[in-house]
Amino acid sequence: MLNIKIFGIVQGVGFRPFVSRLANEFNIVGNVSNRGSYVEIYAQGSDDDLKSFLAALQSQNPPRSAILKVDVNHLPDEPFIDFQIVESTHEAGDIFVSPDIAICDACKRELFDPNDRRYLHPFINCTACGPRLTILKNMPYDRERTSMNDFPMCDACAEEYFNPNSRRYDAQPVCCNDCGPEVYLLGSNLRGLDAIAHARQILIDGGIVAIKGIGGFHLACDARNFNAVQRLRNSKTRPTKPFAVMFKDIAAVRRECLLTDAQEAFLDSPAKPIVLVGKRDWGLGTSIAENVAPQINRLGVMLPYTPLHMLIFDLPDELDDFPDALIMTSGNPSGVPITIDDDDALTNLECDAVLSHNRQILLRADDSVMDFVDNKPSMIRRSRGYAPLPIFYRGKGSVLAIGGELKNTFCLAKNDLFYASPYIGDVSDLRTVEVLRNSIRRMSDLLEILPEVIACDLHPRYQTTAFAMELATAYDLPLIKVQHHYAHVLSCMAENNQHEVIGVTFDGTGYGTDGTIWGGEFFICNANHFERVASITPFRQAGGDKSSREGWRIAVALMKDISLARELNLASDAELSGQKFLLDNNLNCVPSTSVGRLFDAVAAVLDVCKVSSYEGEAAMRLQACAERSDKNFHATFTTTDKIFDDILTRRLNGEDTCDLARLFHVSLAEMTAQVAEDLSHKTKIKTVALSGGVFQNSLLSSLTAGNLRRRGLKVLRHSMIPPNDGGICIGQAVHAMNFND
Ligand code: ZN
Ligand code: ZN
Ligand code: FE
């Protein structure tokens, strides 16, 4: 008899039924069970059959599973008579929890098949699809440890659940119209399909509907309806930040957007993220309202990923002209995490109706957002569908890394496994701290990681730092503070499994070890320590918080002559004089090397964006502008102060602003490569890691990587971990693990 232990993503992906089917195929008797951290098989049969069984286990595993390790031991035979799936037992060890999986094609066919007993059932799922992480209380993954425990299976569902030949064999969330959860419209007595039909009517009429999804509520409206979109903007106090659009199908996406094969593959993958794609048309001319993603050339798109989404688009009722594109934006008041329960939705979401259901969401997970750089995936927000898949890097012990202040995610790590949480949000709001606290508790229960060390950012005034200190004191654990940009580089190193690099972080804001603002840094580093070997030319950031939203303030600081700011109409005379007063008297000024702010300043000078209404707006618009120019520039200046002066002079001479936006990108990319090349000569390190929020800019990233490769250097970039602050929890954990080396 063989005792086989399989480690990896083997829970909640149909692994045990798969094993059972193979056992029948190869005449194997014995059993299979979930052990929390692994699947254990006792297999007995002829030597040939066992050999084929073992090979098939590893080559034909279910599509959403991932085998990381297989242990095989020989034991004496036992009197098994058949092959069985046995009840889960629990053992401690490395835990792999499956992310949530979008509805599969087979379930979609049944959903719209009038002869199927789950016809139009909003919660249809199977062994290969459905919610996972967001409905899970504890491991191992069994129905009583999920929020489906509230819905006992009917006889027909139980029959499928226990039948090895069924697609729903051992599928924990399995249910049907008779036994499953129910959709309803809050504050009315409409339930089920009537509730969905009513929500459809509201959407057709230009209304806003809050819809409960997998990881939280969305706010939805017709993406073709300018007034509806504007109402949504007003209610979310979100004047210009782009909204994501859920299209009914790929054909509808193609009508509006330019889609590469790689983008389409991700868009339609089991994780179903939001993918940033090129608009067919810059402004008007398509059916999508121009205020959905104003002033930029790209659109965040996604496809329906739950049966409820599909019913909202395609319920066979009498209504026609239902939009094939809906805004789907996270349902939350500004600055607060996504809403997951009914009371909160009723009180805090401004909308015309709330379409909810009674399957509890236990852990928040916003939609993931994926961009493409040089035709390769580049994660912007890693959440639903991806969290909590671990990444592997060397380490020892166990760590809780709290992450950054904005776009927060946290990381629980144990030895060489680093699990980043779903997206939490901006922790500057105290309500977010509570969500962070609860999410940490739930994830550490789920992954069974009790941290021995806590890591956080170095910033003395971050809420996350205060929270980390509180935890460290309460549990009497050591606290390790990790410099922000070093954490960025470490996350990039970890993702690429590299141990020593020249690290380049171009970023918005981060607290430097000298108390100034960093964000244009060159490091020599490994997981244990870093050295800041170069940075961009420092300037003064004057005006406190305003200086990170109002690029013209940075531009004034970079100019030698204030009259040029007047000539360019950067701000009113009073504002310009006020800013000059601060600078002249060194009031409210902090030295800064932030490349994010440099982008803001250039965007202001080029009249692309003087004041940002959301983080990164100026940079996104500057990139969009640069991409309209096809002029071939050769960079001449290699310090950022000279690059800025050059752009300013050319602007005053009346050169085209899009050409100059392009020149700025080209110059910055050239400067970066030259500095890295010098450092490589000095240190003999041949690998350069690019990280920080500014490298979300695909044009800058692409130009810089090209320049580095032409110089014979190896380039590491982010792919599945965001280059922005959503990725730094991993870097913090990596350093905390390797602190004593
Ligand atoms: Zn399915
Ligand atoms: Zn049922
Ligand atoms: Fe950052």
XYZ file of C-alpha atoms and ligand atoms in Angstrom, residues 104 107 125-126 128-129 167, ligand 1:
8
model
C -17.344 28.052 -15.134
C -22.429 26.029 -14.823
C -21.549 26.427 -8.688
C -19.581 23.203 -8.928
C -14.511 23.750 -10.443
C -16.064 27.108 -9.586
C -19.612 17.494 -11.459
Zn -19.020 25.410 -12.262
